[in-house]
């Protein structure tokens, strides 16, 4: 049996802003509003996974981790720097400006305005 994750809800203070932020940093496709009354702001991660950002009062931050190619990592890092978005090598220091991740040759963490912690890991 093969099981794949189809979508997950990502809590946000402002669902559209959070979706636009992550899609812009990771270079992903932002989809039109979805769900009952368009309450979800979807971001397509790949052919089988969509992140559904949903505005939630008192949203509790989540942690999402992504494996990327070395080329994608370079592009993501450039967009973070260009956008003035703090990043770091540790979930405890997501703003130290380093990419020496403890689990892979290059990796980083960054947060959105809700406090969701995003992790990006590259094999080289």
Short mmCIF file of C-alpha atoms in Angstrom, two decimals:
data_model
loop_
_atom_site.label_atom_id
_atom_site.label_comp_id
_atom_site.label_asym_id
_atom_site.label_seq_id
_atom_site.Cartn_x
_atom_site.Cartn_y
_atom_site.Cartn_z
CA UNK A 1 0.00 0.00 0.00
CA UNK A 2 1.25 3.48 -0.87
CA UNK A 3 0.12 6.39 1.25
CA UNK A 4 0.77 9.99 0.31
CA UNK A 5 -0.12 13.20 2.07
CA UNK A 6 -2.58 15.14 -0.10
CA UNK A 7 -2.81 18.37 1.90
CA UNK A 8 -2.39 19.80 5.35
CA UNK A 9 -3.82 22.86 7.05
CA UNK A 10 -1.29 25.52 8.04
CA UNK A 11 -2.60 27.95 10.66
CA UNK A 12 -2.07 31.64 9.99
CA UNK A 13 -3.06 35.04 11.29
CA UNK A 14 -3.65 36.13 7.67
CA UNK A 15 -4.02 33.13 5.37
CA UNK A 16 -3.48 34.99 2.09
CA UNK A 17 -0.40 36.84 3.34
CA UNK A 18 1.13 33.65 4.78
CA UNK A 19 0.47 31.70 1.58
CA UNK A 20 1.91 34.47 -0.59
CA UNK A 21 4.97 34.72 1.67
CA UNK A 22 5.82 31.01 1.55
CA UNK A 23 5.04 30.64 -2.16
CA UNK A 24 7.27 33.62 -2.90
CA UNK A 25 10.22 32.40 -0.81
CA UNK A 26 10.10 28.78 -2.01
CA UNK A 27 9.18 29.64 -5.61
CA UNK A 28 5.92 27.67 -5.42
CA UNK A 29 2.60 28.17 -7.17
CA UNK A 30 -0.09 30.03 -5.23
CA UNK A 31 -3.51 28.64 -6.13
CA UNK A 32 -6.88 30.47 -6.07
CA UNK A 33 -8.84 30.46 -2.78
CA UNK A 34 -10.35 27.07 -1.99
CA UNK A 35 -12.84 25.47 0.37
CA UNK A 36 -16.17 26.62 1.73
CA UNK A 37 -16.37 30.41 1.25
CA UNK A 38 -12.76 30.38 -0.04
CA UNK A 39 -11.38 30.14 3.49
CA UNK A 40 -8.21 28.35 2.37
CA UNK A 41 -5.24 30.01 0.66
CA UNK A 42 -3.55 27.05 -1.08
CA UNK A 43 0.07 26.67 -2.12
CA UNK A 44 1.00 23.76 -4.40
CA UNK A 45 4.18 22.12 -3.12
CA UNK A 46 4.24 19.35 -5.74
CA UNK A 47 1.88 17.10 -7.73
CA UNK A 48 0.64 15.35 -4.61
CA UNK A 49 0.85 17.94 -1.81
CA UNK A 50 -0.92 21.24 -1.21
CA UNK A 51 -0.57 23.43 1.86
CA UNK A 52 -3.92 24.96 2.78
CA UNK A 53 -3.32 28.14 4.80
CA UNK A 54 -6.26 28.98 7.04
CA UNK A 55 -6.77 32.06 9.18
CA UNK A 56 -7.18 30.93 12.78
CA UNK A 57 -7.63 33.19 15.81
CA UNK A 58 -4.74 32.60 18.18
CA UNK A 59 -2.99 30.39 15.59
CA UNK A 60 -0.44 27.98 17.09
CA UNK A 61 2.68 27.84 14.89
CA UNK A 62 3.64 24.64 13.07
CA UNK A 63 6.96 23.34 11.74
CA UNK A 64 7.22 22.26 8.11
CA UNK A 65 10.44 20.87 6.59
CA UNK A 66 11.31 20.67 2.90
CA UNK A 67 14.03 18.75 1.02
CA UNK A 68 15.27 20.77 -1.95
CA UNK A 69 17.91 20.45 -4.65
CA UNK A 70 21.15 22.42 -4.29
CA UNK A 71 19.97 24.73 -7.09
CA UNK A 72 16.62 25.36 -5.40
CA UNK A 73 18.40 25.99 -2.09
CA UNK A 74 20.54 28.69 -3.72
CA UNK A 75 17.42 30.36 -5.17
CA UNK A 76 15.56 30.20 -1.84
CA UNK A 77 18.54 31.64 0.01
CA UNK A 78 18.77 34.47 -2.53
CA UNK A 79 15.04 35.27 -2.14
CA UNK A 80 15.36 35.30 1.66
CA UNK A 81 18.31 37.70 1.46
CA UNK A 82 16.63 39.90 -1.17
CA UNK A 83 13.48 40.07 0.93
CA UNK A 84 15.33 40.82 4.15
CA UNK A 85 13.85 37.70 5.77
CA UNK A 86 15.84 36.46 8.76
CA UNK A 87 17.09 32.87 8.56
CA UNK A 88 19.39 30.67 10.57
CA UNK A 89 20.92 27.24 11.01
CA UNK A 90 18.93 26.20 14.07
CA UNK A 91 15.29 26.17 15.14
CA UNK A 92 16.51 27.84 18.33
CA UNK A 93 18.29 30.55 16.29
CA UNK A 94 16.29 31.02 13.08
CA UNK A 95 17.88 34.43 12.65
CA UNK A 96 21.64 33.79 13.01
CA UNK A 97 22.22 34.13 9.23
CA UNK A 98 23.98 30.75 8.98
CA UNK A 99 23.24 27.71 6.78
CA UNK A 100 25.34 25.06 8.56
CA UNK A 101 22.42 22.77 9.34
CA UNK A 102 23.03 19.94 11.86
CA UNK A 103 21.37 17.24 9.68
CA UNK A 104 22.56 18.05 6.16
CA UNK A 105 25.37 19.87 4.32
CA UNK A 106 23.29 23.05 3.87
CA UNK A 107 20.03 23.99 5.50
CA UNK A 108 18.18 26.81 7.14
CA UNK A 109 15.14 27.80 9.14
CA UNK A 110 12.92 30.87 8.78
CA UNK A 111 9.59 32.01 10.20
CA UNK A 112 6.48 33.71 8.90
CA UNK A 113 4.48 36.36 10.77
CA UNK A 114 2.38 33.69 12.51
CA UNK A 115 5.55 32.03 13.83
CA UNK A 116 5.35 28.97 11.58
CA UNK A 117 8.87 27.58 11.37
CA UNK A 118 9.99 26.50 7.90
CA UNK A 119 13.04 24.30 7.40
CA UNK A 120 14.83 23.93 4.06
CA UNK A 121 17.44 21.16 3.63
CA UNK A 122 19.81 20.49 0.75
CA UNK A 123 22.14 17.51 0.19
CA UNK A 124 24.93 19.81 -1.02
#
